[in-house]
mmCIF file of C-alpha atoms in Angstrom:
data_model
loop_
_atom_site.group_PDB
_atom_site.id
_atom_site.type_symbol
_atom_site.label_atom_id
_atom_site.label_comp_id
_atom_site.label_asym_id
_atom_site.label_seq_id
_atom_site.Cartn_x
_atom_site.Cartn_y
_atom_site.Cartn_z
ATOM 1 C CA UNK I 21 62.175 0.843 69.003
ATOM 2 C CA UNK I 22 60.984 2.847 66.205
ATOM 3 C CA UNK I 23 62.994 4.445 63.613
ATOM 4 C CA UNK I 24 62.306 6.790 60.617
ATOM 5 C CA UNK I 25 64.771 7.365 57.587
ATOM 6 C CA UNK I 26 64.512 9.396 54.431
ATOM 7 C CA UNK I 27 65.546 8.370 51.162
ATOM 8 C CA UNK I 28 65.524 11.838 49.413
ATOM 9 C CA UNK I 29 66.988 14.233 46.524
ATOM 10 C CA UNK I 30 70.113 15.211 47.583
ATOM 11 C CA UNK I 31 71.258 17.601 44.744
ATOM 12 C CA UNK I 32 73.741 20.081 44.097
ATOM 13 C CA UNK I 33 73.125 23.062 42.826
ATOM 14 C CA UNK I 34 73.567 27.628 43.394
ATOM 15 C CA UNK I 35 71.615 28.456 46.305
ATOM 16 C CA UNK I 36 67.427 29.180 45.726
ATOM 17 C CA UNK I 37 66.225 32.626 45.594
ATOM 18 C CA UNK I 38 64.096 32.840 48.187
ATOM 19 C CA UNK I 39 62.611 35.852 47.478
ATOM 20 C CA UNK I 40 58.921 34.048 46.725
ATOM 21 C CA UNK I 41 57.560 30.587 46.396
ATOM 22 C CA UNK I 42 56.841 29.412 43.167
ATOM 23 C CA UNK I 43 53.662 26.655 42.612
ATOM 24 C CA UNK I 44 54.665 22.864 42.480
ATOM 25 C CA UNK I 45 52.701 21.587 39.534
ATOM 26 C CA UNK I 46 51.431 18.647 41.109
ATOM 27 C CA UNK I 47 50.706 19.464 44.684
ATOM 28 C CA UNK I 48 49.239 23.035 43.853
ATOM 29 C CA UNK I 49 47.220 23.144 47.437
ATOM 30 C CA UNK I 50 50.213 23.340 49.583
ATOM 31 C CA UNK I 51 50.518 26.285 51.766
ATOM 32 C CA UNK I 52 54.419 27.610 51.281
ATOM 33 C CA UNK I 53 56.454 30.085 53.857
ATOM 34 C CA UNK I 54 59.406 31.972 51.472
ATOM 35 C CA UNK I 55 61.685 32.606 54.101
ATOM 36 C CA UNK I 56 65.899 33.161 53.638
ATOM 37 C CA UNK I 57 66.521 29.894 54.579
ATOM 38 C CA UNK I 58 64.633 28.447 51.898
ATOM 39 C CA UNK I 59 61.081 27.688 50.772
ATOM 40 C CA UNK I 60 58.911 25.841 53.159
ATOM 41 C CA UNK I 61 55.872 23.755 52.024
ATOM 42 C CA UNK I 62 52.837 22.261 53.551
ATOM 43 C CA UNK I 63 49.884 21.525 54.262
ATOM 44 C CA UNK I 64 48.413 24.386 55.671
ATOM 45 C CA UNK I 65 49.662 28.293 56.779
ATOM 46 C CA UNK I 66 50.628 27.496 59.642
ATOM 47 C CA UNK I 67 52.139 23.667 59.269
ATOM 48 C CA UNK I 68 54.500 26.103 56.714
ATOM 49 C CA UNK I 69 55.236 28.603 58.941
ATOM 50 C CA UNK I 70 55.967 26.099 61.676
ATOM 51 C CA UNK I 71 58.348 24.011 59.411
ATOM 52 C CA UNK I 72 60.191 27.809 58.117
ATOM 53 C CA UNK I 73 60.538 27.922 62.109
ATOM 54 C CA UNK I 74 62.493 24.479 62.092
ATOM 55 C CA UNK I 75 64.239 25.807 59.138
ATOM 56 C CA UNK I 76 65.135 28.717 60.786
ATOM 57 C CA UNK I 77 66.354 27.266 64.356
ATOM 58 C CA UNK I 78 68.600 24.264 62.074
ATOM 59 C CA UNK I 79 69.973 27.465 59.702
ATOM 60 C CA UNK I 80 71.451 29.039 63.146
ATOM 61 C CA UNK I 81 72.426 25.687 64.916
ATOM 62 C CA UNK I 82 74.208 24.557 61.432
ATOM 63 C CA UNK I 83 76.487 28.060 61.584
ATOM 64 C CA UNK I 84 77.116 28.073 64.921
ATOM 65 C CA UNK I 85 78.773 24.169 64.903
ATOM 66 C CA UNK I 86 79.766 24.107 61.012
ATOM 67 C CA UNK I 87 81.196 27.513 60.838
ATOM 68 C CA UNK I 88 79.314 28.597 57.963
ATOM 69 C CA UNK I 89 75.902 29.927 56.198
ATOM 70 C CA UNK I 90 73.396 26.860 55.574
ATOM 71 C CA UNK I 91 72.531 26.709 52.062
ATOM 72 C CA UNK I 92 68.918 27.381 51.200
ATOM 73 C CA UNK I 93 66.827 25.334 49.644
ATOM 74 C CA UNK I 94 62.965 23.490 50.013
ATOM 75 C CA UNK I 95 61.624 21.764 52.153
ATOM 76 C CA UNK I 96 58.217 20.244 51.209
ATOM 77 C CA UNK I 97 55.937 18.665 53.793
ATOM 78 C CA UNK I 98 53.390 16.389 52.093
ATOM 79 C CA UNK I 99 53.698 12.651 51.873
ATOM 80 C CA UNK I 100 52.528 13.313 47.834
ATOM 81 C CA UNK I 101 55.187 13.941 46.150
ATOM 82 C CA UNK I 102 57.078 11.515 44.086
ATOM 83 C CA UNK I 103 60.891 11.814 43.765
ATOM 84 C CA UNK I 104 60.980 12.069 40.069
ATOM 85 C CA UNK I 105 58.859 15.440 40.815
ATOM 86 C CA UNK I 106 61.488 16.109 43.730
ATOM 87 C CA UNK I 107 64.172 16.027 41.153
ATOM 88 C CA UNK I 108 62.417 17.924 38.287
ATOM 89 C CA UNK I 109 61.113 20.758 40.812
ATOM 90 C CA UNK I 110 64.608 20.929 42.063
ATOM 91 C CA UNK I 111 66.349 20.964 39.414
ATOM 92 C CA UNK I 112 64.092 23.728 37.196
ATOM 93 C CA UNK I 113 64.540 26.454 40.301
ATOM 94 C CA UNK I 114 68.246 25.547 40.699
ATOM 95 C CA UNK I 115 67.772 23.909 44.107
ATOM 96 C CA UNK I 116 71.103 22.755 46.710
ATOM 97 C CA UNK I 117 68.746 20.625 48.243
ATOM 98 C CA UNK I 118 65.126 19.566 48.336
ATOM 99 C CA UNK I 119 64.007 17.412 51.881
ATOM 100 C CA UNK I 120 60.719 15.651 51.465
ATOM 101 C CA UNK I 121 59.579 15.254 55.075
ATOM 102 C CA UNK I 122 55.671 14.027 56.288
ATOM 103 C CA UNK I 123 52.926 15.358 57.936
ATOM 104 C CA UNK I 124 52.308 13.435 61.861
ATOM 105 C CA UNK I 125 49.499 11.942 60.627
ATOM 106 C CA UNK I 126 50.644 10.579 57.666
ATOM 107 C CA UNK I 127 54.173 9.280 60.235
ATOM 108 C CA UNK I 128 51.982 8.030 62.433
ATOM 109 C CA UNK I 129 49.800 5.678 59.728
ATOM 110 C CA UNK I 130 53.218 4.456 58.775
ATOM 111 C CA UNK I 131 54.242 3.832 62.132
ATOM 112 C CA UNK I 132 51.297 1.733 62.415
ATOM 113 C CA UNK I 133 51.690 -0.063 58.978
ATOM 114 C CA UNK I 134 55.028 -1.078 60.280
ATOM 115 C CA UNK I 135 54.227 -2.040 64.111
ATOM 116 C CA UNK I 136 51.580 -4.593 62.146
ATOM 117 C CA UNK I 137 54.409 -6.184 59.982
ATOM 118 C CA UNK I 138 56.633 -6.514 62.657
ATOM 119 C CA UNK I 139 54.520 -7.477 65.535
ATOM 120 C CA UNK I 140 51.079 -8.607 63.933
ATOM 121 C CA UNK I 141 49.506 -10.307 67.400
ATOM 122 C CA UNK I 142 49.620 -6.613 69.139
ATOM 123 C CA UNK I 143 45.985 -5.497 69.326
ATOM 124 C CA UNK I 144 44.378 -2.941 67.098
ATOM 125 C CA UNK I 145 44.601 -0.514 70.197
ATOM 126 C CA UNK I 146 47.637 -0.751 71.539
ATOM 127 C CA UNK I 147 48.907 -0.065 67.745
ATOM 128 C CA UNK I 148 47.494 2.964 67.500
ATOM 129 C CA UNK I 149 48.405 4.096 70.783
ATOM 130 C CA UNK I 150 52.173 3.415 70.017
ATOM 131 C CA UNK I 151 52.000 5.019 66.816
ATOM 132 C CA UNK I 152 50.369 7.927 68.101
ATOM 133 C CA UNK I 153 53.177 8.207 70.837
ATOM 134 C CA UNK I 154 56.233 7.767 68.984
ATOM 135 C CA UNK I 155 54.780 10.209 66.212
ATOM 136 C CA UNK I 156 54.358 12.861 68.298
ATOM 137 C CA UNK I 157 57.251 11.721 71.275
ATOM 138 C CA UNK I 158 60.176 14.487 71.289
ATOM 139 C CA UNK I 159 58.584 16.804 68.782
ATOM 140 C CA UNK I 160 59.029 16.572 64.836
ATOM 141 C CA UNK I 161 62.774 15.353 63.646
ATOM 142 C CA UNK I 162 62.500 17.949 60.999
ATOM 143 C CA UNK I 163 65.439 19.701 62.044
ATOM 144 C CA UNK I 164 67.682 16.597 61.954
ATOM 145 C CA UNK I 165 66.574 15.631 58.747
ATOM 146 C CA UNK I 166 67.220 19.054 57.428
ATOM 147 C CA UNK I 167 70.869 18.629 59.005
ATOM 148 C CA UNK I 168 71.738 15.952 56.516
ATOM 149 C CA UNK I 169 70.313 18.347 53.538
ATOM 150 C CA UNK I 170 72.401 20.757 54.702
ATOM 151 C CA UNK I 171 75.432 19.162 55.346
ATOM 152 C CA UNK I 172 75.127 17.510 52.238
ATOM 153 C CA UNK I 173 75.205 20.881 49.725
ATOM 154 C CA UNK I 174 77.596 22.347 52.009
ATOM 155 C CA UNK I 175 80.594 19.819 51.998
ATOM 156 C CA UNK I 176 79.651 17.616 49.661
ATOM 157 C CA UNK I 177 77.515 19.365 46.853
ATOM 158 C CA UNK I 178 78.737 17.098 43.770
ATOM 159 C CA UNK I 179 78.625 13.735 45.306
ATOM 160 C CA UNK I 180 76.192 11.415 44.651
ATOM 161 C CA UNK I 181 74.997 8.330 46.920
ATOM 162 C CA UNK I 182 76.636 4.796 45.753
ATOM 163 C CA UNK I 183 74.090 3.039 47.762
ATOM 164 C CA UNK I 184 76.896 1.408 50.258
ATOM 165 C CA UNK I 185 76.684 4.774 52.089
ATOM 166 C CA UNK I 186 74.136 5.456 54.533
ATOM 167 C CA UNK I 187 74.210 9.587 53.247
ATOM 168 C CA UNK I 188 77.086 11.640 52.030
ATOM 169 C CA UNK I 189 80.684 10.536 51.456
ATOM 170 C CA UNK I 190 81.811 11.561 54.719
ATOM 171 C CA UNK I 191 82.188 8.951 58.022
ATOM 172 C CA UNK I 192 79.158 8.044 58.906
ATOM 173 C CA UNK I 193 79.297 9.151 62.344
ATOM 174 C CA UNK I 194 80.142 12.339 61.051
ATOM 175 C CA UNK I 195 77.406 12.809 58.905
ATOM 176 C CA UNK I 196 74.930 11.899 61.575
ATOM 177 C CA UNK I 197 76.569 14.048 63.931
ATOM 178 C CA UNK I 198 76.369 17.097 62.272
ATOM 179 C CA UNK I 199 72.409 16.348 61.789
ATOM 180 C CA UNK I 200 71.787 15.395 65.403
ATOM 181 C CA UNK I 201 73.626 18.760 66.696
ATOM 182 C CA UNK I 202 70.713 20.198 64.829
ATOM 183 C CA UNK I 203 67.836 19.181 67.075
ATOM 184 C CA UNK I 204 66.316 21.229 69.477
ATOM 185 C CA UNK I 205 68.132 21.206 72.889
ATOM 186 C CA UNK I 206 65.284 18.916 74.895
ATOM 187 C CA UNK I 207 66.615 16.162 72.079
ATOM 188 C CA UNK I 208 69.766 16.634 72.526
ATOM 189 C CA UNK I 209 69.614 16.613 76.285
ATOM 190 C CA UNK I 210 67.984 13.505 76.395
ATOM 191 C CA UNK I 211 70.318 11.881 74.226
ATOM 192 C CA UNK I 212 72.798 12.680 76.392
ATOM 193 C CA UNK I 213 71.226 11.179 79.465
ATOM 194 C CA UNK I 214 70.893 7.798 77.408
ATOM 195 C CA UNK I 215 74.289 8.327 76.308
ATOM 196 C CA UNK I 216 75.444 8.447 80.087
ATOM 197 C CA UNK I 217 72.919 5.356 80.796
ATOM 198 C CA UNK I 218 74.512 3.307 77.989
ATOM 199 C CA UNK I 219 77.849 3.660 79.906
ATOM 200 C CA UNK I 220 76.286 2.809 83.227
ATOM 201 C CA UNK I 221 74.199 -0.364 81.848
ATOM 202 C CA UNK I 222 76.574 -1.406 78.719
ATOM 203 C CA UNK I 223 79.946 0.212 78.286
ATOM 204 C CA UNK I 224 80.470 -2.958 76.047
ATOM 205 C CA UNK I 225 78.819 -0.904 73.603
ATOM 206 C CA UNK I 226 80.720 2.124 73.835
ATOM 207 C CA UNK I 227 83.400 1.926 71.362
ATOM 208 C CA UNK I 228 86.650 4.064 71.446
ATOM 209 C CA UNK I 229 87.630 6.577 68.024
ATOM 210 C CA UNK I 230 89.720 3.813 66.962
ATOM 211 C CA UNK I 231 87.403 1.554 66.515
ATOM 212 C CA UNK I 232 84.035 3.254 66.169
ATOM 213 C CA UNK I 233 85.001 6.260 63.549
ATOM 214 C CA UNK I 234 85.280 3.569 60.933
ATOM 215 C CA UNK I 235 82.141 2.064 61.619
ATOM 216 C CA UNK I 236 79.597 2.018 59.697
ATOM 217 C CA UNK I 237 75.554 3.443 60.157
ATOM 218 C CA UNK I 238 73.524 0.103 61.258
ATOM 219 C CA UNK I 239 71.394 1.360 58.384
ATOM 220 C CA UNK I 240 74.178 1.479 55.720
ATOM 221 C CA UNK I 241 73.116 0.686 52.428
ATOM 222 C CA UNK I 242 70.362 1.755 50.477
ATOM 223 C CA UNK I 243 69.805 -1.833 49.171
ATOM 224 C CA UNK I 244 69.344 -2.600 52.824
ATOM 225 C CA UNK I 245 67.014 -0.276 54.042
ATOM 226 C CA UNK I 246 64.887 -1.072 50.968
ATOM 227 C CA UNK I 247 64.697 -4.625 52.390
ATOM 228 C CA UNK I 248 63.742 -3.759 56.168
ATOM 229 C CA UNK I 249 61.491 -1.230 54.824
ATOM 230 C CA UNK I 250 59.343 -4.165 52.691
ATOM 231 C CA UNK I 251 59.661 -6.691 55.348
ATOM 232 C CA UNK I 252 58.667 -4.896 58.364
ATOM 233 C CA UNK I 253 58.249 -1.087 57.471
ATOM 234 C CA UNK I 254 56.178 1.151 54.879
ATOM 235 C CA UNK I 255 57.342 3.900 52.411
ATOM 236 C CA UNK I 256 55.260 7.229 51.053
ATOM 237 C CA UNK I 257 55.335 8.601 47.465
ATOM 238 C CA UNK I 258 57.515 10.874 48.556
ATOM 239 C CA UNK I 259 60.803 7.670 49.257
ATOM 240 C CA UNK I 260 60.302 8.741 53.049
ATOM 241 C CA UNK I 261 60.251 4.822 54.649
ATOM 242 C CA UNK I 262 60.188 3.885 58.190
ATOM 243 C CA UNK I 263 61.267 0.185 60.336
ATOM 244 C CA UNK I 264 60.735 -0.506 63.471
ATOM 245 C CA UNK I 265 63.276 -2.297 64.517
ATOM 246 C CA UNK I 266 64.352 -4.802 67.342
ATOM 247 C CA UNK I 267 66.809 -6.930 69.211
ATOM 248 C CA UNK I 268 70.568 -6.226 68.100
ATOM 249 C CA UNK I 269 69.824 -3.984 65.616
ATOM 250 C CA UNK I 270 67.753 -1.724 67.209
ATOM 251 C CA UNK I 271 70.587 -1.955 70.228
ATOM 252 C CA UNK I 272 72.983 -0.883 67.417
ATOM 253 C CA UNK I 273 71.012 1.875 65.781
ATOM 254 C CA UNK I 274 70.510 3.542 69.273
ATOM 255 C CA UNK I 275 74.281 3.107 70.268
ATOM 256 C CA UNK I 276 75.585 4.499 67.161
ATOM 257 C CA UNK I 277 73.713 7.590 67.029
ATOM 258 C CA UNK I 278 74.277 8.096 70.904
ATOM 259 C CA UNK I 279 77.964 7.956 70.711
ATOM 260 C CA UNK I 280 78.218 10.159 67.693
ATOM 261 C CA UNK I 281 76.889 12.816 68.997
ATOM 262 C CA UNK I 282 78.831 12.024 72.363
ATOM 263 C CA UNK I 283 82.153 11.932 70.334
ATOM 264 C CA UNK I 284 81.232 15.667 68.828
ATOM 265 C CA UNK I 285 80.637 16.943 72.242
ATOM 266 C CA UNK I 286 84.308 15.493 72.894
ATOM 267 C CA UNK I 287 85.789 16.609 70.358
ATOM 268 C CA UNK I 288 84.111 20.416 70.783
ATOM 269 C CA UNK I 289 84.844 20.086 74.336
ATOM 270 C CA UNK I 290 88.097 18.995 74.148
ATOM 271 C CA UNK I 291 89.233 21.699 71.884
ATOM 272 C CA UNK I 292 87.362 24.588 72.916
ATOM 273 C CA UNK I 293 86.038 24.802 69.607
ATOM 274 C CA UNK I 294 82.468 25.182 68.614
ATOM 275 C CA UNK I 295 82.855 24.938 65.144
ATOM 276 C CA UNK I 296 85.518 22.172 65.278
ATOM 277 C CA UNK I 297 83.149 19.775 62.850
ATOM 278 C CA UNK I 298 83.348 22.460 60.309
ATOM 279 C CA UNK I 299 87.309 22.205 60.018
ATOM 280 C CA UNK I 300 87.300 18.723 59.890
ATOM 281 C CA UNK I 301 84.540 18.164 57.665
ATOM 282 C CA UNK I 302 85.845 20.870 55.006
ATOM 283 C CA UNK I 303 89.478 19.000 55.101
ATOM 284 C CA UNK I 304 87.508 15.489 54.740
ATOM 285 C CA UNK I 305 85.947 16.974 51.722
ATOM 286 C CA UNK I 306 89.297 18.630 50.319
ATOM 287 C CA UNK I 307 90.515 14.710 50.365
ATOM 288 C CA UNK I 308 92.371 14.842 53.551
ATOM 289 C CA UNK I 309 91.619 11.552 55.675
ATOM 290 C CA UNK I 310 91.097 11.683 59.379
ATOM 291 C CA UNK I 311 94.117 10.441 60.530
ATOM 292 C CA UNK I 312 96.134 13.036 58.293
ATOM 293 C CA UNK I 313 94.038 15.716 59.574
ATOM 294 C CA UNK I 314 94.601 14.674 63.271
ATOM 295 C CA UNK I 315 97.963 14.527 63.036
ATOM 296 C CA UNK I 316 98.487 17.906 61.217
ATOM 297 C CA UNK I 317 95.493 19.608 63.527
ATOM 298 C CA UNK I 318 95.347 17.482 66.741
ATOM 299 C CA UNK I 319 98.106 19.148 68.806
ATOM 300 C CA UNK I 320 97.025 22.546 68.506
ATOM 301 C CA UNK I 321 93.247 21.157 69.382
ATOM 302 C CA UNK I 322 94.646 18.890 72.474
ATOM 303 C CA UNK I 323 93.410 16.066 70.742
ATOM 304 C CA UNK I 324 96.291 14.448 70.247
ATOM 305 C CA UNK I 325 98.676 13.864 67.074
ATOM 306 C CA UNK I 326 97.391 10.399 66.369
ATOM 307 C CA UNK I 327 94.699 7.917 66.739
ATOM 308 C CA UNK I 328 96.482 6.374 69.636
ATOM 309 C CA UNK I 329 96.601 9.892 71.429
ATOM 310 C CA UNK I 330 92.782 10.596 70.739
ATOM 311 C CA UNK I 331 91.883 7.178 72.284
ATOM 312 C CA UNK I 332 93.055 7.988 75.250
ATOM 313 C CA UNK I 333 91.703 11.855 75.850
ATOM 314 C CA UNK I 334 88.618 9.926 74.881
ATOM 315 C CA UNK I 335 88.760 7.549 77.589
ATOM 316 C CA UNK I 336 89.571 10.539 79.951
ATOM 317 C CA UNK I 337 86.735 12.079 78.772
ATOM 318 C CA UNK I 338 84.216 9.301 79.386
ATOM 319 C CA UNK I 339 85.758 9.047 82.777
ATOM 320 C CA UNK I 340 84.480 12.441 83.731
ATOM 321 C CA UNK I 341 81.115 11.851 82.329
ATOM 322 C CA UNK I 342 80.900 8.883 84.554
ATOM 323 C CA UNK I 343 81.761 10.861 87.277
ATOM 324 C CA UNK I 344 78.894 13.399 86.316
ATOM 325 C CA UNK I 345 75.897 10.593 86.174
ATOM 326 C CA UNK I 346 73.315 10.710 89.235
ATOM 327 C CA UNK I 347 74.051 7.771 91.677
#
C-alpha cells in the first residue's frame, strides 16, 4: 500500500490578502490563481486554477464541519521549492499557512523511486504501471492535505511541531479527521465501504474511543518518517516524502485513518451536529482535555457523560453499520 505525507511550513500568522499574487523569487514561472481562499500556485493556468478549485471545495467543507471561515493562505504546487524559501515567502506576505503539494508527475516518479527501494525484484514495467495508478487512483489528495493547513492556523496557530507529533497538538485522530472530512465525497464514500469491510474481515482492528482516541498516528514522529522515507521512500525539495509501506504497518496506517473518520461520522451522527468537531476542537485548544469536555458537553450531545458512556453508544453505533453492509 502506498502512502504520501507532507512535511511542510505550518506557520502562524494574520490571514493573506488575497487580493493579487505576488512573484516567488525563485520559482518565477509558476502560473498563480488569487482567489479568497488564498493564493494558488503552479505549474501552468490551468493546474492553478484547478488547485484554487480544491481550495475552494476544502474552504466550504472546512466551514460546514468546523463551524468557521478557513484561513487563507498559499498553496504552491511545484516539487521546487525548498522549505527555507517556504518559510521566508511565508513569512514576508504574513502567511497562516503555506502547503507545498506536487505535481502527478513529479508523485508518480516518487512513487516509483520508492516501489524500487522497497520491492527492487518488481520489473521495470510493472513499476511504472503501479506508480502511474496510485498517482492518479481517487483523484489528487490536495484537499486533505490542505485540511491539516487549515486546521492547523485555525485551532492551533502558535504551536509548533515537537517532532513526537504526527501534525498539530491536537489527538491525532482528530487532526486527521478533520483533514479527511475534507476530501471530495467519492473519497470519502469509499472509505467508508473499507471502513464497513474492516469490520466484516477484522473487527480485531476496530478499536473502541477508549482505547483508540489516545492512540497515536502509525506515522508519529517526524524522526520516524525521516527514517522510512530514506529506507524505502523518496523526498522533493519541497520536504514532501512518500513510503510505501507493508505488512503491519501498512494494516495500521489504513485502520487508523478508516476509523477516524468513522468515529467523526459517530460522533456527528450521534449528536445531530455537523459542526460538532469544531466545539471540541476549539475547547481542546482552550486546554480543556477530552474527557473534561465529554463530561461537561456529552449529555446534551447524547454522547454520554464519560468515556465509559461513549464506549458503549459507540458499540451501538457499529452495530447498526453492520447491519447496513451488503450480505
Amino acid at each position: 500500500m502506498d502512502t504520501l505525507f507532507l512535511l511542510a511550513a505550518l506557520l502562524a500568522s494574520p490571514v493573506a490578502d488575497t487580493a493579487a499574487c505576488p512573484q516567488i523569487p525563485s520559482l518565477p514561472a509558476l502560473a498563480c490563481e488569487a482567489t479568497p481562499h488564498g493564493w494558488f500556485y503552479a505549474d501552468s493556468a490551468q493546474a492553478a486554477r484547478r488547485a484554487a478549485d480544491e481550495g475552494a471545495a476544502a474552504a466550504a467543507t472546512f466551514q460546514r464541519y468546523l463551524g468557521r471561515a478557513a484561513p487563507a493562505g498559499a498553496t504552491v504546487v511545484s516539487a521546487h521549492f525548498p522549505k527555507a524559501q517556504q518559510d521566508l515567502f511565508a513569512s514576508q506576505h504574513a502567511l497562516p499557512y503555506l502547503r507545498a503539494w506536487i505535481p502527478a508527475e513529479a508523485k508518480a516518479a516518487m512513487i516509483e523511486e520508492s516501489l524500487r527501494k522497497s520491492m527492487p525484484g518488481l520489473p521495470d514495467e510493472q513499476v511504472r504501471a503501479i506508480a502511474l495508478r496510485t498517482s492518479q487512483s481517487g483523484g489528487d489528495v490536495l484537499r486533505h492535505e490542505l485540511g491539516h493547513s487549515l486546521y492547523q492556523s485555525a485551532f492551533w496557530p502558535r504551536s509548533t511541531p515537537d517532532g513526537s507529533r504526527y501534525a498539530t497538538p491536537a489527538p491525532d485522530w482528530l487532526d486527521e479527521a478533520c483533514a479527511i472530512l475534507m476530501e471530495p465525497e467519492a473519497m470519502l464514500a469509499d472509505r467508508r465501504s473499507q471502513f464497513r469491510a474492516l469490520l466484516r474481515e477484522a473487527a480485531a482492528q476496530v478499536r473502541p474511543p477508549s482505547e483508540f482516541l489516545a492512540s497515536p498516528h502509525p506515522l508519529a514522529g517526524a524522526d520516524y518518517r525521516a527514517q522510512l522515507a530514506a529506507r524505502n521512500g523518496s523526498q522533493a525539495a519541497n520536504s514532501v516524502m512518500t513510503a510505501t509501506l507493508s505488512g503491519d504497518t501498512a494494516q495500521a496506517h489504513a485502520a487508523f485513518y478508516l476509523q477516524s473518520l468513522a468515529v467523526a461520522d459517530f460522533l456527528i451522527e450521534r449528536s445531530g451536529r455537523q459542526d460538532l468537531l469544531g466545539e471540541i476542537s476549539q475547547a481542546l485548544a482552550d486546554g480543556m482535555n477530552f474527557d473534561a469536555w465529554l463530561a461537561a458537553n456529552g449529555p446534551r450531545h447524547r454522547l454520554g457523560a464519560d468515556i465509559e458512556a461513549l464506549d458503549r453508544n459507540w458499540l451501538a453505533w457499529v452495530d447498526a453499520q453492520r447491519h447496513t453492509m451488503a450480505p
